Amino acid sequence: MRIDVVTLFPEIAIAPLSDSIIQRARDAGIVEIHAHQLRDWSTDKHRRVDDSLCGGGQGMLLQPGPLFAAVESLRRPDSRVILMTPQGKPFKQSVARDLTDSPHLIILCGHYEGVDHRVVEQLVEGHHAAPSVAALGHGVGEHAAAQPGGAHPEPQH
């Protein structure tokens, strides 16, 4: 399995994935994880990826252009794309199990007040929030998503 994490903070996102069980899986060739700087897909001379909220208000959104360009660059025919933001549905164990069957996973890390809604509507198949850590941003939620057992526990019936 290959996991590509697209974030504003690749060093922070990859650090916890370079230790423990995940590192052993990487060493054994079971999983390959790469963190990418979203700004690399910006066309702005200042490498900006943020924009004001539509209709005004406080806060910023991630622009759709760099996110679409990143996915277009990384996507393969077997890719699945998910977005991690605090506004997403809880990342449950059933979602984690479903994603383990994917040969290639692209995880987009939301930031600021979120992302332009066109990303949610047109680009991703899942919009999730990792338990307790999604509000921290910077790829920490993606660490939880990539870790075995990192999802919200499913109720036992």
GROMACS .gro file of C-alpha atoms in nm:
model
  157
    1MET     CA    1   0.000   0.000   0.000
    2ARG     CA    2   0.115   0.353  -0.078
    3ILE     CA    3  -0.011   0.651   0.122
    4ASP     CA    4   0.047   1.006   0.001
    5VAL     CA    5  -0.027   1.277   0.259
    6VAL     CA    6  -0.075   1.628   0.117
    7THR     CA    7  -0.036   1.894   0.386
    8LEU     CA    8   0.103   2.237   0.467
    9PHE     CA    9   0.325   2.070   0.727
   10PRO     CA   10   0.481   1.753   0.579
   11GLU     CA   11   0.750   1.725   0.845
   12ILE     CA   12   0.490   1.722   1.122
   13ALA     CA   13   0.270   1.476   0.933
   14ILE     CA   14   0.548   1.225   0.860
   15ALA     CA   15   0.723   1.239   1.200
   16PRO     CA   16   0.479   1.017   1.393
   17LEU     CA   17   0.459   0.781   1.094
   18SER     CA   18   0.833   0.718   1.122
   19ASP     CA   19   0.809   0.530   1.449
   20SER     CA   20   0.646   0.230   1.614
   21ILE     CA   21   0.422  -0.012   1.422
   22ILE     CA   22   0.402   0.206   1.113
   23GLN     CA   23   0.781   0.228   1.084
   24ARG     CA   24   0.808  -0.149   1.112
   25ALA     CA   25   0.550  -0.185   0.834
   26ARG     CA   26   0.747   0.065   0.624
   27ASP     CA   27   1.073  -0.123   0.688
   28ALA     CA   28   0.905  -0.450   0.585
   29GLY     CA   29   0.773  -0.295   0.263
   30ILE     CA   30   0.409  -0.337   0.365
   31VAL     CA   31   0.333   0.033   0.342
   32GLU     CA   32   0.506   0.322   0.168
   33ILE     CA   33   0.426   0.668   0.309
   34HIS     CA   34   0.514   1.002   0.151
   35ALA     CA   35   0.430   1.350   0.282
   36HIS     CA   36   0.400   1.630   0.027
   37GLN     CA   37   0.403   2.008   0.066
   38LEU     CA   38   0.072   2.145  -0.070
   39ARG     CA   39   0.248   2.471  -0.163
   40ASP     CA   40   0.443   2.278  -0.431
   41TRP     CA   41   0.122   2.279  -0.639
   42SER     CA   42   0.049   2.650  -0.595
   43THR     CA   43   0.075   2.864  -0.909
   44ASP     CA   44   0.105   3.184  -0.705
   45LYS     CA   45   0.453   3.340  -0.701
   46HIS     CA   46   0.433   3.349  -0.320
   47ARG     CA   47   0.313   2.984  -0.309
   48ARG     CA   48  -0.014   3.087  -0.144
   49VAL     CA   49  -0.275   2.816  -0.098
   50ASP     CA   50  -0.526   3.003   0.117
   51ASP     CA   51  -0.817   3.227   0.026
   52SER     CA   52  -1.080   3.437   0.203
   53LEU     CA   53  -1.416   3.289   0.292
   54CYS     CA   54  -1.690   3.337   0.031
   55GLY     CA   55  -1.928   3.602   0.155
   56GLY     CA   56  -1.673   3.743   0.397
   57GLY     CA   57  -1.623   3.658   0.758
   58GLN     CA   58  -1.320   3.567   0.960
   59GLY     CA   59  -1.084   3.288   0.868
   60MET     CA   60  -0.936   3.141   0.554
   61LEU     CA   61  -0.998   2.839   0.331
   62LEU     CA   62  -0.759   2.624   0.134
   63GLN     CA   63  -0.794   2.706  -0.236
   64PRO     CA   64  -0.922   2.426  -0.460
   65GLY     CA   65  -0.657   2.472  -0.731
   66PRO     CA   66  -0.353   2.339  -0.543
   67LEU     CA   67  -0.555   2.048  -0.398
   68PHE     CA   68  -0.687   1.947  -0.742
   69ALA     CA   69  -0.336   1.981  -0.890
   70ALA     CA   70  -0.184   1.769  -0.612
   71VAL     CA   71  -0.438   1.491  -0.660
   72GLU     CA   72  -0.401   1.504  -1.040
   73SER     CA   73  -0.024   1.470  -1.000
   74LEU     CA   74  -0.039   1.183  -0.748
   75ARG     CA   75  -0.349   0.993  -0.861
   76ARG     CA   76  -0.325   0.648  -1.014
   77PRO     CA   77  -0.613   0.435  -1.146
   78ASP     CA   78  -0.629   0.252  -0.811
   79SER     CA   79  -0.619   0.566  -0.591
   80ARG     CA   80  -0.872   0.663  -0.329
   81VAL     CA   81  -0.878   1.022  -0.203
   82ILE     CA   82  -0.994   1.127   0.142
   83LEU     CA   83  -1.000   1.465   0.312
   84MET     CA   84  -0.930   1.506   0.682
   85THR     CA   85  -1.079   1.812   0.855
   86PRO     CA   86  -1.250   1.872   1.188
   87GLN     CA   87  -1.577   1.919   0.995
   88GLY     CA   88  -1.569   1.565   0.851
   89LYS     CA   89  -1.750   1.252   0.962
   90PRO     CA   90  -1.577   1.058   1.241
   91PHE     CA   91  -1.302   0.832   1.109
   92LYS     CA   92  -1.432   0.500   1.240
   93GLN     CA   93  -1.266   0.161   1.246
   94SER     CA   94  -1.496   0.043   0.964
   95VAL     CA   95  -1.358   0.321   0.742
   96ALA     CA   96  -1.002   0.224   0.835
   97ARG     CA   97  -1.073  -0.140   0.749
   98ASP     CA   98  -1.226  -0.039   0.416
   99LEU     CA   99  -0.923   0.174   0.327
  100THR     CA  100  -0.675  -0.107   0.398
  101ASP     CA  101  -0.792  -0.276   0.079
  102SER     CA  102  -0.676   0.024  -0.124
  103PRO     CA  103  -0.341  -0.008  -0.302
  104HIS     CA  104  -0.307   0.372  -0.303
  105LEU     CA  105  -0.450   0.627  -0.064
  106ILE     CA  106  -0.420   1.005  -0.099
  107ILE     CA  107  -0.495   1.188   0.226
  108LEU     CA  108  -0.559   1.562   0.195
  109CYS     CA  109  -0.507   1.754   0.519
  110GLY     CA  110  -0.751   2.037   0.574
  111HIS     CA  111  -0.638   2.353   0.749
  112TYR     CA  112  -0.771   2.696   0.845
  113GLU     CA  113  -1.152   2.706   0.838
  114GLY     CA  114  -1.156   2.413   0.596
  115VAL     CA  115  -1.136   2.375   0.221
  116ASP     CA  116  -1.327   2.516  -0.073
  117HIS     CA  117  -1.642   2.304  -0.095
  118ARG     CA  118  -1.567   2.207  -0.458
  119VAL     CA  119  -1.295   1.981  -0.317
  120VAL     CA  120  -1.553   1.795  -0.106
  121GLU     CA  121  -1.804   1.776  -0.391
  122GLN     CA  122  -1.575   1.686  -0.682
  123LEU     CA  123  -1.245   1.547  -0.562
  124VAL     CA  124  -1.274   1.328  -0.254
  125GLU     CA  125  -1.472   1.016  -0.180
  126GLY     CA  126  -1.452   1.053   0.196
  127HIS     CA  127  -1.444   1.353   0.430
  128HIS     CA  128  -1.339   1.250   0.778
  129ALA     CA  129  -1.230   1.381   1.116
  130ALA     CA  130  -0.987   1.181   1.326
  131PRO     CA  131  -1.077   1.132   1.692
  132SER     CA  132  -0.981   1.410   1.931
  133VAL     CA  133  -0.687   1.529   1.723
  134ALA     CA  134  -0.847   1.663   1.404
  135ALA     CA  135  -0.875   2.013   1.548
  136LEU     CA  136  -0.497   2.022   1.590
  137GLY     CA  137  -0.448   2.023   1.212
  138HIS     CA  138  -0.099   1.997   1.064
  139GLY     CA  139  -0.140   1.630   0.971
  140VAL     CA  140  -0.182   1.498   1.325
  141GLY     CA  141  -0.525   1.356   1.239
  142GLU     CA  142  -0.373   1.177   0.942
  143HIS     CA  143  -0.133   1.005   1.180
  144ALA     CA  144  -0.431   0.864   1.366
  145ALA     CA  145  -0.591   0.756   1.038
  146ALA     CA  146  -0.278   0.572   0.928
  147GLN     CA  147  -0.220   0.396   1.262
  148PRO     CA  148  -0.383   0.056   1.324
  149GLY     CA  149  -0.669   0.113   1.564
  150GLY     CA  150  -0.646   0.490   1.518
  151ALA     CA  151  -1.010   0.529   1.423
  152HIS     CA  152  -1.310   0.594   1.645
  153PRO     CA  153  -1.410   0.262   1.802
  154GLU     CA  154  -1.720   0.100   1.659
  155PRO     CA  155  -1.999   0.023   1.905
  156GLN     CA  156  -2.011  -0.347   1.986
  157HIS     CA  157  -2.351  -0.511   1.924
   0.00000   0.00000   0.00000
